[in-house]
Amino acid sequence: MTEFLLGLRLLFGSGRGNRIRFFLMAAGGSIGVCCLALVLTVPAIIDAHDARSAAREPIISTKNPVGGTLVLERDDSYGSHSFTRLFVAKGARGVRSVPPGLSELPSPGEVFVSPRVHELLREAPAVKSLLPGREVGVIGPAGLSHPDELFAYVGTERAKIAAEGRTLKGFGYSYAPFPAVDSSTLTDVRFALATLVLLPLGIFLSVCARLSAASRMRRLAALRLLGLSSKGTQRVNAAETVVAALLGAVLGLGEYWVLNQVMSRAGLPGLRWYPDDGAVSATTVAICLIGCPALAWFVGRKSAREATANPLAVRRTAVPRPPTKWVGLLLLSGLGIVCGFCASGLTGHPASSLGLNAVLVVAGVVLTGVGLVLTLPLLSYALASRVARTTQSLTLNLAMRRNEAEPGSTMRVVTGLVLLVYAASLAQGVLIQLEQVTRPYSPVQEYSLPLSKLSAQQQRDLARVPGVGAHTVLMDSWRDLNDSQSRAFSSSATALVATCAELERMTVRTEGCVDGKVLRLVNTRSGPDVEPGMSFPFSFRTDSGRDEKRNFTVPTERVVYRGYEASAVGSADLLVPPSALPADARPSDATFVLASSSDPERVRAVLDGIAAVAPIAEIELVGLNIQGLEQISVVETLLALGMIMGLVIGVAAFLVSVTDRAVERRSQVTAVTLIGARARTMRAVQCAQVVLPLGLGLVLALVTGKLAESSYLITGGGAVRWDVEGIPLLTLAALGVVAAAAVGSLPLVGRRIDPELIRRD
C-alpha cells in the first residue's frame, strides 16, 4: 500500500507534464471502454427485441371450442417495413391473460395501435382501411419489439374470422417467430464485431497504458537504484496505469450512458431500441471496471520488467535488445490456416464451415490479426537496419537509426491504423457472405401487386416511382371451374403484356422479339408449357363494368429468353403487346409487376414509393420477404457501427500515440536541431519514421486481410469467393491512412528551440 501511495504522490507531484499524460491516458481509456460497452450491449439489445416479440406471440389451439376467443394474425408489408395485425374476436369464456402493452383485449370495433401506426393514420389516411374500427388506445413499450414497429390489435366479430381463426389460449412463447437477426447470422455478426472492435480495442488500451513509457521507465529505474524492491517498483508503476484505467473505465461508462440515450431516441438505419434495452448489465460493468484495469496492470507490469531487472541500463539509455523472432510464429500459424482454406478453394474442393473447420477459420483470422500486430516491431527493426546500412541519405539514415533503436515506439503510432485496414478487409467479406445467404444473388428485384386493387392512375404513378426500371402486366387465362377438362394445368396460360424493350429490361437476354405481334415465350431455364395452335381465353372488365373475353392463339413464332432465377416473368407463356388488349378494359385476373435494382437501399426506396402511391396494396417481393429485408438492414447497421467504432479506435490510438510521441521526442529533436539539422530535414525524418513502417504494415494488412477474407468466403459456400472488387477501395483507404499519418507526424518539430529540455534530460 505504501508503494501505491508513493506512485500517486509521484504522479500528481512531478509536474504538469505527468498530470497531462495521466489525464490523456484516462481520456483515451474512456473512449475504448465506451466502445467496449457498446459492443457488449448490442446482443442484449437484440435479445430484448426478440424477448418482447416472443412475449406477445399468441398461443393458439387447433380446436375451436364453443365460446372461445379467436385470433387471426396477418403479416403484411407497408413499404419496406412489416405491418402485423392481430384480429381478436372475444368469446363468452374470455381469456385470463392479455398481451404485454395492453390492459384488455379489444372489443369488436376497437383498435389498439402502436405509436408509429398512430402517426401513420394521420400521415396516410388510406391505411385506415387496414384497421376496421376506431382507435381506442396505444400499445405500451412492453408489447412492441422496437419504438417504430407497425403493430395493431383489431377487435372484430366472431363470424368474420371463424373460418380462419384459431382459439386463443394465452400469450407468450420462449422464442421469437421472426428474430431481428437469426442465430447463425448473429454468430457471424459477433465474429465481425470482435474483429472490427475488440481486437483494435485491446491494442488501443495497451497503447494508453504505455504512454510516455521511456520517461516512466527512467523514473522507475531511479527508484529501483535507490533500494526499492522489484515488486515495490511494479506497484509504483501500477498506481499510475491502474488508476488511469479505472478512471477511464468510469468515464467510458458515463459516455456510453449519454450515447445510449441519444442513439436510442434518434435511432440508427434499420435499428431502433428503447433506452432500457441498452442499459449496461452487471456483467458489462464488471468487465469494464475490472478487465480494463487488469489489462493496464498486465501491460504496465510487462513494460516495467526491464526497469526492475536492469535499472542501470535504463538510466544510462543502453542500446535495447532487438525484438524476439518468436512472435513471428503467431503470424505464420494464422497465415498457414487461412492459406490452407484458400488452397482448398483453388483446387475446386472448397472446405466447409462445419465441425472443426468453423473453429479453425476463427482461429486463423484471430491469429493472423494478433500475429500481424506483434510482428510489426520485428519487421520494422529489420527494415530500419537494412535501410540504415545501405542508404546514403541523411534523412533516411537518421529516421531508420531511431526506428532501429526503438522499433516499438513507432509501431505504437501505426498499429491501430494497420489493424483498421485489416479489419475493413474482413468486414467486406462478412457483408458479402451475409448478403448471399439472406437474399438470392440476382441484379433485379421484382414487386408483384394485384391489378384489381389498383386504379389506372395508381398504375401510372407506380410506373414512375423513382428506382423502378421496368413494369409490366401478367394476366392469367380464364378457366371454367365447372368444366372438369379445363381444370388441368395445361389448359391455362399466363400472358406477359409488354413491349420488347420492357421484356429485355426484365430478363437476362432475349432473341427473336418483334413488337406488335403475339409471340410464344420460351424460357431457357425451363421447358415450354404450351404448344403452337392452342387457344386460351382471357377475361377483361370494361370501364362500364361489363365482362368480355378475348382469345389468344399460341403462334409458331417464338421469343427465346433467359430469365433471372427468382422472377415472376419466368412463368409467362405468351408475349402480348399492349396494343392487342381492349382499349377500354382491364384484365380481370392479373398482377402488376415492377422491377428495380436488387440493391437493398434501392429496394427499400422503391417499397416506400409504392406505399406512398398505394398504401393498402398487397406487395409480394419475388424471391425475398420483408423480414429478410429488415434483417439485412439490421446486419448492415451493426457492421457499419462496428466499422465506425473501429475507425474511432484506430484514429484515437493514432492521435494519442502521436501526441505522446511528440512530448517524448522533444529532447531528442532539440538535441539534433542544436547540432545543426534544419527544421525541414527534421520534419522529413519524423515523417519517414512513421510512413515507412506504416507502409510496410499496410501492405501486410492488405495481403493478410484479403487472405483472411477469402478463407471466410470459401468456407461460407457462397458464389463469391475472391473479392477482387474490394481491392481498389482498400488500397485507396490505405493511401489515405499513409497521408494522414504523414501529416500527423509534422507537428513533432516546432519552430522554437527550448534548450531547457536537454538540461532536464
PDB file of N, CA, C and O in Angstrom, residues 200 203-204 206-208 210 323 327 371-384 399-400 402-419 650 653-658 660-661 664-665 686 688-701 741:
ATOM      1  N   PRO A 200      -8.794  -4.269 -32.237  1.00  0.00           N
ATOM      2  CA  PRO A 200      -8.162  -2.947 -32.144  1.00  0.00           C
ATOM      3  C   PRO A 200      -8.294  -2.322 -30.758  1.00  0.00           C
ATOM      4  O   PRO A 200      -7.428  -1.555 -30.337  1.00  0.00           O
ATOM      5  N   ILE A 203      -5.499  -3.400 -28.456  1.00  0.00           N
ATOM      6  CA  ILE A 203      -4.262  -2.677 -28.798  1.00  0.00           C
ATOM      7  C   ILE A 203      -4.337  -1.241 -28.313  1.00  0.00           C
ATOM      8  O   ILE A 203      -3.367  -0.681 -27.768  1.00  0.00           O
ATOM      9  N   PHE A 204      -5.492  -0.612 -28.476  1.00  0.00           N
ATOM     10  CA  PHE A 204      -5.647   0.784 -28.084  1.00  0.00           C
ATOM     11  C   PHE A 204      -5.474   0.968 -26.575  1.00  0.00           C
ATOM     12  O   PHE A 204      -4.784   1.884 -26.108  1.00  0.00           O
ATOM     13  N   SER A 206      -3.854  -0.963 -24.624  1.00  0.00           N
ATOM     14  CA  SER A 206      -2.435  -1.203 -24.320  1.00  0.00           C
ATOM     15  C   SER A 206      -1.593   0.024 -24.630  1.00  0.00           C
ATOM     16  O   SER A 206      -0.664   0.366 -23.895  1.00  0.00           O
ATOM     17  N   VAL A 207      -1.929   0.718 -25.737  1.00  0.00           N
ATOM     18  CA  VAL A 207      -1.212   1.949 -26.081  1.00  0.00           C
ATOM     19  C   VAL A 207      -1.423   3.003 -25.002  1.00  0.00           C
ATOM     20  O   VAL A 207      -0.479   3.686 -24.574  1.00  0.00           O
ATOM     21  N   CYS A 208      -2.673   3.143 -24.535  1.00  0.00           N
ATOM     22  CA  CYS A 208      -2.955   4.135 -23.494  1.00  0.00           C
ATOM     23  C   CYS A 208      -2.208   3.826 -22.203  1.00  0.00           C
ATOM     24  O   CYS A 208      -1.805   4.731 -21.468  1.00  0.00           O
ATOM     25  N   ARG A 210       0.698   2.554 -21.984  1.00  0.00           N
ATOM     26  CA  ARG A 210       2.153   2.683 -22.139  1.00  0.00           C
ATOM     27  C   ARG A 210       2.565   4.070 -22.613  1.00  0.00           C
ATOM     28  O   ARG A 210       3.604   4.236 -23.242  1.00  0.00           O
ATOM     29  N   PRO A 323      13.929  -6.973 -31.134  1.00  0.00           N
ATOM     30  CA  PRO A 323      12.712  -7.750 -30.824  1.00  0.00           C
ATOM     31  C   PRO A 323      12.937  -9.235 -31.070  1.00  0.00           C
ATOM     32  O   PRO A 323      13.688  -9.638 -31.969  1.00  0.00           O
ATOM     33  N   VAL A 327       7.805 -14.128 -31.970  1.00  0.00           N
ATOM     34  CA  VAL A 327       6.455 -13.592 -32.164  1.00  0.00           C
ATOM     35  C   VAL A 327       5.965 -13.827 -33.594  1.00  0.00           C
ATOM     36  O   VAL A 327       4.759 -13.838 -33.852  1.00  0.00           O
ATOM     37  N   GLY A 371      -0.936 -11.834 -34.720  1.00  0.00           N
ATOM     38  CA  GLY A 371       0.436 -12.012 -35.194  1.00  0.00           C
ATOM     39  C   GLY A 371       0.919 -10.833 -36.004  1.00  0.00           C
ATOM     40  O   GLY A 371       2.105 -10.451 -35.922  1.00  0.00           O
ATOM     41  N   LEU A 372       0.007 -10.214 -36.770  1.00  0.00           N
ATOM     42  CA  LEU A 372       0.378  -9.027 -37.536  1.00  0.00           C
ATOM     43  C   LEU A 372       0.817  -7.904 -36.613  1.00  0.00           C
ATOM     44  O   LEU A 372       1.822  -7.223 -36.862  1.00  0.00           O
ATOM     45  N   VAL A 373       0.084  -7.710 -35.522  1.00  0.00           N
ATOM     46  CA  VAL A 373       0.421  -6.642 -34.578  1.00  0.00           C
ATOM     47  C   VAL A 373       1.754  -6.915 -33.882  1.00  0.00           C
ATOM     48  O   VAL A 373       2.617  -6.032 -33.785  1.00  0.00           O
ATOM     49  N   LEU A 374       1.933  -8.149 -33.394  1.00  0.00           N
ATOM     50  CA  LEU A 374       3.148  -8.462 -32.639  1.00  0.00           C
ATOM     51  C   LEU A 374       4.387  -8.559 -33.521  1.00  0.00           C
ATOM     52  O   LEU A 374       5.508  -8.393 -33.033  1.00  0.00           O
ATOM     53  N   THR A 375       4.197  -8.819 -34.809  1.00  0.00           N
ATOM     54  CA  THR A 375       5.343  -8.964 -35.706  1.00  0.00           C
ATOM     55  C   THR A 375       5.793  -7.634 -36.282  1.00  0.00           C
ATOM     56  O   THR A 375       6.920  -7.523 -36.790  1.00  0.00           O
ATOM     57  N   LEU A 376       4.947  -6.618 -36.210  1.00  0.00           N
ATOM     58  CA  LEU A 376       5.309  -5.328 -36.806  1.00  0.00           C
ATOM     59  C   LEU A 376       6.600  -4.740 -36.222  1.00  0.00           C
ATOM     60  O   LEU A 376       7.435  -4.235 -36.990  1.00  0.00           O
ATOM     61  N   PRO A 377       6.834  -4.756 -34.904  1.00  0.00           N
ATOM     62  CA  PRO A 377       8.123  -4.231 -34.415  1.00  0.00           C
ATOM     63  C   PRO A 377       9.328  -4.982 -34.973  1.00  0.00           C
ATOM     64  O   PRO A 377      10.360  -4.365 -35.290  1.00  0.00           O
ATOM     65  N   LEU A 378       9.234  -6.313 -35.089  1.00  0.00           N
ATOM     66  CA  LEU A 378      10.335  -7.088 -35.650  1.00  0.00           C
ATOM     67  C   LEU A 378      10.586  -6.708 -37.108  1.00  0.00           C
ATOM     68  O   LEU A 378      11.741  -6.514 -37.525  1.00  0.00           O
ATOM     69  N   LEU A 379       9.502  -6.585 -37.892  1.00  0.00           N
ATOM     70  CA  LEU A 379       9.663  -6.213 -39.298  1.00  0.00           C
ATOM     71  C   LEU A 379      10.170  -4.782 -39.426  1.00  0.00           C
ATOM     72  O   LEU A 379      10.975  -4.477 -40.319  1.00  0.00           O
ATOM     73  N   SER A 380       9.700  -3.901 -38.552  1.00  0.00           N
ATOM     74  CA  SER A 380      10.184  -2.521 -38.574  1.00  0.00           C
ATOM     75  C   SER A 380      11.676  -2.462 -38.239  1.00  0.00           C
ATOM     76  O   SER A 380      12.435  -1.697 -38.863  1.00  0.00           O
ATOM     77  N   TYR A 381      12.092  -3.264 -37.270  1.00  0.00           N
ATOM     78  CA  TYR A 381      13.518  -3.311 -36.904  1.00  0.00           C
ATOM     79  C   TYR A 381      14.365  -3.821 -38.073  1.00  0.00           C
ATOM     80  O   TYR A 381      15.422  -3.249 -38.386  1.00  0.00           O
ATOM     81  N   ALA A 382      13.890  -4.879 -38.730  1.00  0.00           N
ATOM     82  CA  ALA A 382      14.647  -5.428 -39.866  1.00  0.00           C
ATOM     83  C   ALA A 382      14.719  -4.428 -41.012  1.00  0.00           C
ATOM     84  O   ALA A 382      15.774  -4.246 -41.645  1.00  0.00           O
ATOM     85  N   LEU A 383      13.586  -3.761 -41.314  1.00  0.00           N
ATOM     86  CA  LEU A 383      13.583  -2.763 -42.387  1.00  0.00           C
ATOM     87  C   LEU A 383      14.506  -1.599 -42.044  1.00  0.00           C
ATOM     88  O   LEU A 383      15.280  -1.133 -42.908  1.00  0.00           O
ATOM     89  N   ALA A 384      14.443  -1.112 -40.800  1.00  0.00           N
ATOM     90  CA  ALA A 384      15.275   0.024 -40.408  1.00  0.00           C
ATOM     91  C   ALA A 384      16.756  -0.330 -40.475  1.00  0.00           C
ATOM     92  O   ALA A 384      17.582   0.474 -40.945  1.00  0.00           O
ATOM     93  N   ALA A 399      16.275   8.687 -39.623  1.00  0.00           N
ATOM     94  CA  ALA A 399      14.967   8.094 -39.329  1.00  0.00           C
ATOM     95  C   ALA A 399      15.100   6.614 -38.995  1.00  0.00           C
ATOM     96  O   ALA A 399      14.525   6.120 -38.012  1.00  0.00           O
ATOM     97  N   MET A 400      15.870   5.890 -39.806  1.00  0.00           N
ATOM     98  CA  MET A 400      15.957   4.444 -39.612  1.00  0.00           C
ATOM     99  C   MET A 400      16.784   4.085 -38.376  1.00  0.00           C
ATOM    100  O   MET A 400      16.511   3.072 -37.720  1.00  0.00           O
ATOM    101  N   ARG A 402      16.790   5.728 -35.568  1.00  0.00           N
ATOM    102  CA  ARG A 402      15.886   5.881 -34.435  1.00  0.00           C
ATOM    103  C   ARG A 402      14.903   4.714 -34.377  1.00  0.00           C
ATOM    104  O   ARG A 402      14.623   4.175 -33.303  1.00  0.00           O
ATOM    105  N   ASN A 403      14.377   4.288 -35.528  1.00  0.00           N
ATOM    106  CA  ASN A 403      13.469   3.135 -35.541  1.00  0.00           C
ATOM    107  C   ASN A 403      14.189   1.853 -35.151  1.00  0.00           C
ATOM    108  O   ASN A 403      13.595   0.955 -34.544  1.00  0.00           O
ATOM    109  N   GLU A 404      15.464   1.782 -35.518  1.00  0.00           N
ATOM    110  CA  GLU A 404      16.239   0.600 -35.141  1.00  0.00           C
ATOM    111  C   GLU A 404      16.456   0.554 -33.631  1.00  0.00           C
ATOM    112  O   GLU A 404      16.435  -0.520 -33.019  1.00  0.00           O
ATOM    113  N   ALA A 405      16.637   1.738 -33.016  1.00  0.00           N
ATOM    114  CA  ALA A 405      16.863   1.781 -31.571  1.00  0.00           C
ATOM    115  C   ALA A 405      15.573   1.561 -30.794  1.00  0.00           C
ATOM    116  O   ALA A 405      15.571   0.926 -29.741  1.00  0.00           O
ATOM    117  N   GLU A 406      14.446   2.076 -31.296  1.00  0.00           N
ATOM    118  CA  GLU A 406      13.159   1.946 -30.614  1.00  0.00           C
ATOM    119  C   GLU A 406      12.068   1.528 -31.602  1.00  0.00           C
ATOM    120  O   GLU A 406      11.206   2.326 -31.995  1.00  0.00           O
ATOM    121  N   PRO A 407      12.075   0.282 -32.045  1.00  0.00           N
ATOM    122  CA  PRO A 407      11.055  -0.139 -33.023  1.00  0.00           C
ATOM    123  C   PRO A 407       9.651  -0.150 -32.441  1.00  0.00           C
ATOM    124  O   PRO A 407       8.676   0.088 -33.142  1.00  0.00           O
ATOM    125  N   GLY A 408       9.522  -0.405 -31.146  1.00  0.00           N
ATOM    126  CA  GLY A 408       8.195  -0.461 -30.548  1.00  0.00           C
ATOM    127  C   GLY A 408       7.538   0.901 -30.419  1.00  0.00           C
ATOM    128  O   GLY A 408       6.307   1.008 -30.447  1.00  0.00           O
ATOM    129  N   SER A 409       8.340   1.969 -30.279  1.00  0.00           N
ATOM    130  CA  SER A 409       7.772   3.301 -30.109  1.00  0.00           C
ATOM    131  C   SER A 409       7.008   3.742 -31.350  1.00  0.00           C
ATOM    132  O   SER A 409       5.890   4.245 -31.264  1.00  0.00           O
ATOM    133  N   THR A 410       7.610   3.545 -32.514  1.00  0.00           N
ATOM    134  CA  THR A 410       6.933   3.929 -33.753  1.00  0.00           C
ATOM    135  C   THR A 410       5.727   3.049 -34.026  1.00  0.00           C
ATOM    136  O   THR A 410       4.689   3.518 -34.509  1.00  0.00           O
ATOM    137  N   MET A 411       5.826   1.768 -33.721  1.00  0.00           N
ATOM    138  CA  MET A 411       4.733   0.853 -34.031  1.00  0.00           C
ATOM    139  C   MET A 411       3.502   1.129 -33.181  1.00  0.00           C
ATOM    140  O   MET A 411       2.385   0.812 -33.591  1.00  0.00           O
ATOM    141  N   ARG A 412       3.690   1.739 -31.997  1.00  0.00           N
ATOM    142  CA  ARG A 412       2.509   2.102 -31.220  1.00  0.00           C
ATOM    143  C   ARG A 412       1.698   3.161 -31.942  1.00  0.00           C
ATOM    144  O   ARG A 412       0.484   3.260 -31.779  1.00  0.00           O
ATOM    145  N   VAL A 413       2.363   3.960 -32.764  1.00  0.00           N
ATOM    146  CA  VAL A 413       1.671   5.002 -33.517  1.00  0.00           C
ATOM    147  C   VAL A 413       0.869   4.410 -34.670  1.00  0.00           C
ATOM    148  O   VAL A 413      -0.253   4.833 -34.952  1.00  0.00           O
ATOM    149  N   VAL A 414       1.402   3.406 -35.344  1.00  0.00           N
ATOM    150  CA  VAL A 414       0.801   2.935 -36.598  1.00  0.00           C
ATOM    151  C   VAL A 414      -0.014   1.657 -36.426  1.00  0.00           C
ATOM    152  O   VAL A 414      -0.739   1.279 -37.346  1.00  0.00           O
ATOM    153  N   THR A 415       0.084   0.984 -35.293  1.00  0.00           N
ATOM    154  CA  THR A 415      -0.585  -0.308 -35.144  1.00  0.00           C
ATOM    155  C   THR A 415      -2.095  -0.197 -35.316  1.00  0.00           C
ATOM    156  O   THR A 415      -2.728  -1.015 -35.974  1.00  0.00           O
ATOM    157  N   GLY A 416      -2.708   0.832 -34.687  1.00  0.00           N
ATOM    158  CA  GLY A 416      -4.154   0.991 -34.794  1.00  0.00           C
ATOM    159  C   GLY A 416      -4.603   1.194 -36.228  1.00  0.00           C
ATOM    160  O   GLY A 416      -5.635   0.656 -36.655  1.00  0.00           O
ATOM    161  N   LEU A 417      -3.835   1.956 -37.021  1.00  0.00           N
ATOM    162  CA  LEU A 417      -4.196   2.193 -38.414  1.00  0.00           C
ATOM    163  C   LEU A 417      -4.027   0.930 -39.250  1.00  0.00           C
ATOM    164  O   LEU A 417      -4.823   0.659 -40.155  1.00  0.00           O
ATOM    165  N   VAL A 418      -3.009   0.149 -38.969  1.00  0.00           N
ATOM    166  CA  VAL A 418      -2.807  -1.109 -39.701  1.00  0.00           C
ATOM    167  C   VAL A 418      -3.947  -2.080 -39.415  1.00  0.00           C
ATOM    168  O   VAL A 418      -4.493  -2.722 -40.323  1.00  0.00           O
ATOM    169  N   LEU A 419      -4.324  -2.195 -38.157  1.00  0.00           N
ATOM    170  CA  LEU A 419      -5.431  -3.086 -37.801  1.00  0.00           C
ATOM    171  C   LEU A 419      -6.743  -2.629 -38.429  1.00  0.00           C
ATOM    172  O   LEU A 419      -7.594  -3.446 -38.768  1.00  0.00           O
ATOM    173  N   GLY A 650      -9.094   3.343 -34.063  1.00  0.00           N
ATOM    174  CA  GLY A 650      -7.841   3.480 -34.801  1.00  0.00           C
ATOM    175  C   GLY A 650      -7.333   4.907 -34.825  1.00  0.00           C
ATOM    176  O   GLY A 650      -6.141   5.169 -34.606  1.00  0.00           O
ATOM    177  N   ALA A 653      -6.226   5.890 -31.284  1.00  0.00           N
ATOM    178  CA  ALA A 653      -4.911   5.325 -30.969  1.00  0.00           C
ATOM    179  C   ALA A 653      -3.800   6.110 -31.652  1.00  0.00           C
ATOM    180  O   ALA A 653      -2.736   6.365 -31.056  1.00  0.00           O
ATOM    181  N   PHE A 654      -4.046   6.530 -32.897  1.00  0.00           N
ATOM    182  CA  PHE A 654      -3.035   7.303 -33.612  1.00  0.00           C
ATOM    183  C   PHE A 654      -2.827   8.669 -32.962  1.00  0.00           C
ATOM    184  O   PHE A 654      -1.689   9.098 -32.733  1.00  0.00           O
ATOM    185  N   LEU A 655      -3.934   9.359 -32.636  1.00  0.00           N
ATOM    186  CA  LEU A 655      -3.811  10.692 -32.049  1.00  0.00           C
ATOM    187  C   LEU A 655      -3.145  10.644 -30.679  1.00  0.00           C
ATOM    188  O   LEU A 655      -2.282  11.476 -30.361  1.00  0.00           O
ATOM    189  N   VAL A 656      -3.554   9.681 -29.848  1.00  0.00           N
ATOM    190  CA  VAL A 656      -2.946   9.558 -28.519  1.00  0.00           C
ATOM    191  C   VAL A 656      -1.462   9.232 -28.638  1.00  0.00           C
ATOM    192  O   VAL A 656      -0.612   9.820 -27.948  1.00  0.00           O
ATOM    193  N   SER A 657      -1.143   8.307 -29.517  1.00  0.00           N
ATOM    194  CA  SER A 657       0.257   7.889 -29.660  1.00  0.00           C
ATOM    195  C   SER A 657       1.123   8.993 -30.238  1.00  0.00           C
ATOM    196  O   SER A 657       2.254   9.207 -29.795  1.00  0.00           O
ATOM    197  N   VAL A 658       0.600   9.686 -31.255  1.00  0.00           N
ATOM    198  CA  VAL A 658       1.425  10.712 -31.891  1.00  0.00           C
ATOM    199  C   VAL A 658       1.612  11.900 -30.941  1.00  0.00           C
ATOM    200  O   VAL A 658       2.674  12.552 -30.947  1.00  0.00           O
ATOM    201  N   ASP A 660       1.705  11.635 -27.594  1.00  0.00           N
ATOM    202  CA  ASP A 660       2.675  11.155 -26.605  1.00  0.00           C
ATOM    203  C   ASP A 660       4.080  11.127 -27.202  1.00  0.00           C
ATOM    204  O   ASP A 660       5.058  11.480 -26.536  1.00  0.00           O
ATOM    205  N   ARG A 661       4.173  10.718 -28.458  1.00  0.00           N
ATOM    206  CA  ARG A 661       5.488  10.645 -29.110  1.00  0.00           C
ATOM    207  C   ARG A 661       6.083  12.039 -29.279  1.00  0.00           C
ATOM    208  O   ARG A 661       7.305  12.222 -29.148  1.00  0.00           O
ATOM    209  N   GLU A 664       7.530  12.970 -25.886  1.00  0.00           N
ATOM    210  CA  GLU A 664       8.714  12.188 -25.522  1.00  0.00           C
ATOM    211  C   GLU A 664       9.930  12.546 -26.364  1.00  0.00           C
ATOM    212  O   GLU A 664      11.055  12.487 -25.890  1.00  0.00           O
ATOM    213  N   ARG A 665       9.695  12.914 -27.620  1.00  0.00           N
ATOM    214  CA  ARG A 665      10.819  13.166 -28.532  1.00  0.00           C
ATOM    215  C   ARG A 665      11.317  14.604 -28.505  1.00  0.00           C
ATOM    216  O   ARG A 665      12.215  14.952 -29.268  1.00  0.00           O
ATOM    217  N   GLN A 686      11.057  12.802 -39.192  1.00  0.00           N
ATOM    218  CA  GLN A 686       9.912  12.345 -38.404  1.00  0.00           C
ATOM    219  C   GLN A 686       8.850  11.697 -39.292  1.00  0.00           C
ATOM    220  O   GLN A 686       8.214  10.711 -38.900  1.00  0.00           O
ATOM    221  N   ALA A 688       9.391  10.162 -42.212  1.00  0.00           N
ATOM    222  CA  ALA A 688       9.897   8.866 -42.673  1.00  0.00           C
ATOM    223  C   ALA A 688       9.836   7.816 -41.578  1.00  0.00           C
ATOM    224  O   ALA A 688       9.588   6.633 -41.839  1.00  0.00           O
ATOM    225  N   GLN A 689      10.061   8.242 -40.315  1.00  0.00           N
ATOM    226  CA  GLN A 689       9.999   7.288 -39.201  1.00  0.00           C
ATOM    227  C   GLN A 689       8.623   6.646 -39.078  1.00  0.00           C
ATOM    228  O   GLN A 689       8.494   5.503 -38.635  1.00  0.00           O
ATOM    229  N   VAL A 690       7.587   7.363 -39.479  1.00  0.00           N
ATOM    230  CA  VAL A 690       6.226   6.842 -39.377  1.00  0.00           C
ATOM    231  C   VAL A 690       5.774   6.196 -40.676  1.00  0.00           C
ATOM    232  O   VAL A 690       5.180   5.116 -40.689  1.00  0.00           O
ATOM    233  N   VAL A 691       6.056   6.848 -41.817  1.00  0.00           N
ATOM    234  CA  VAL A 691       5.491   6.409 -43.096  1.00  0.00           C
ATOM    235  C   VAL A 691       6.069   5.070 -43.536  1.00  0.00           C
ATOM    236  O   VAL A 691       5.327   4.193 -44.010  1.00  0.00           O
ATOM    237  N   LEU A 692       7.379   4.873 -43.414  1.00  0.00           N
ATOM    238  CA  LEU A 692       7.964   3.617 -43.900  1.00  0.00           C
ATOM    239  C   LEU A 692       7.466   2.402 -43.120  1.00  0.00           C
ATOM    240  O   LEU A 692       7.015   1.416 -43.729  1.00  0.00           O
ATOM    241  N   PRO A 693       7.496   2.383 -41.779  1.00  0.00           N
ATOM    242  CA  PRO A 693       6.917   1.232 -41.071  1.00  0.00           C
ATOM    243  C   PRO A 693       5.418   1.081 -41.323  1.00  0.00           C
ATOM    244  O   PRO A 693       4.909  -0.036 -41.431  1.00  0.00           O
ATOM    245  N   LEU A 694       4.726   2.220 -41.441  1.00  0.00           N
ATOM    246  CA  LEU A 694       3.296   2.150 -41.707  1.00  0.00           C
ATOM    247  C   LEU A 694       3.023   1.558 -43.083  1.00  0.00           C
ATOM    248  O   LEU A 694       2.109   0.739 -43.253  1.00  0.00           O
ATOM    249  N   GLY A 695       3.807   1.972 -44.080  1.00  0.00           N
ATOM    250  CA  GLY A 695       3.627   1.406 -45.412  1.00  0.00           C
ATOM    251  C   GLY A 695       3.849  -0.099 -45.421  1.00  0.00           C
ATOM    252  O   GLY A 695       3.098  -0.856 -46.051  1.00  0.00           O
ATOM    253  N   LEU A 696       4.905  -0.543 -44.704  1.00  0.00           N
ATOM    254  CA  LEU A 696       5.156  -1.983 -44.608  1.00  0.00           C
ATOM    255  C   LEU A 696       3.988  -2.691 -43.920  1.00  0.00           C
ATOM    256  O   LEU A 696       3.527  -3.748 -44.382  1.00  0.00           O
ATOM    257  N   GLY A 697       3.483  -2.100 -42.837  1.00  0.00           N
ATOM    258  CA  GLY A 697       2.365  -2.717 -42.129  1.00  0.00           C
ATOM    259  C   GLY A 697       1.100  -2.749 -42.957  1.00  0.00           C
ATOM    260  O   GLY A 697       0.347  -3.733 -42.929  1.00  0.00           O
ATOM    261  N   LEU A 698       0.835  -1.687 -43.732  1.00  0.00           N
ATOM    262  CA  LEU A 698      -0.378  -1.652 -44.546  1.00  0.00           C
ATOM    263  C   LEU A 698      -0.331  -2.660 -45.687  1.00  0.00           C
ATOM    264  O   LEU A 698      -1.353  -3.262 -46.042  1.00  0.00           O
ATOM    265  N   VAL A 699       0.839  -2.836 -46.288  1.00  0.00           N
ATOM    266  CA  VAL A 699       0.968  -3.871 -47.331  1.00  0.00           C
ATOM    267  C   VAL A 699       0.656  -5.250 -46.753  1.00  0.00           C
ATOM    268  O   VAL A 699      -0.079  -6.051 -47.346  1.00  0.00           O
ATOM    269  N   LEU A 700       1.226  -5.519 -45.568  1.00  0.00           N
ATOM    270  CA  LEU A 700       0.928  -6.794 -44.911  1.00  0.00           C
ATOM    271  C   LEU A 700      -0.550  -6.900 -44.546  1.00  0.00           C
ATOM    272  O   LEU A 700      -1.163  -7.968 -44.670  1.00  0.00           O
ATOM    273  N   ALA A 701      -1.149  -5.783 -44.089  1.00  0.00           N
ATOM    274  CA  ALA A 701      -2.568  -5.803 -43.728  1.00  0.00           C
ATOM    275  C   ALA A 701      -3.443  -6.079 -44.940  1.00  0.00           C
ATOM    276  O   ALA A 701      -4.432  -6.822 -44.853  1.00  0.00           O
ATOM    277  N   ALA A 741      -1.160   9.858 -41.593  1.00  0.00           N
ATOM    278  CA  ALA A 741      -0.048   9.639 -40.675  1.00  0.00           C
ATOM    279  C   ALA A 741       1.111  10.583 -40.967  1.00  0.00           C
ATOM    280  O   ALA A 741       1.784  11.066 -40.047  1.00  0.00           O
TER     281      ALA A 741
END
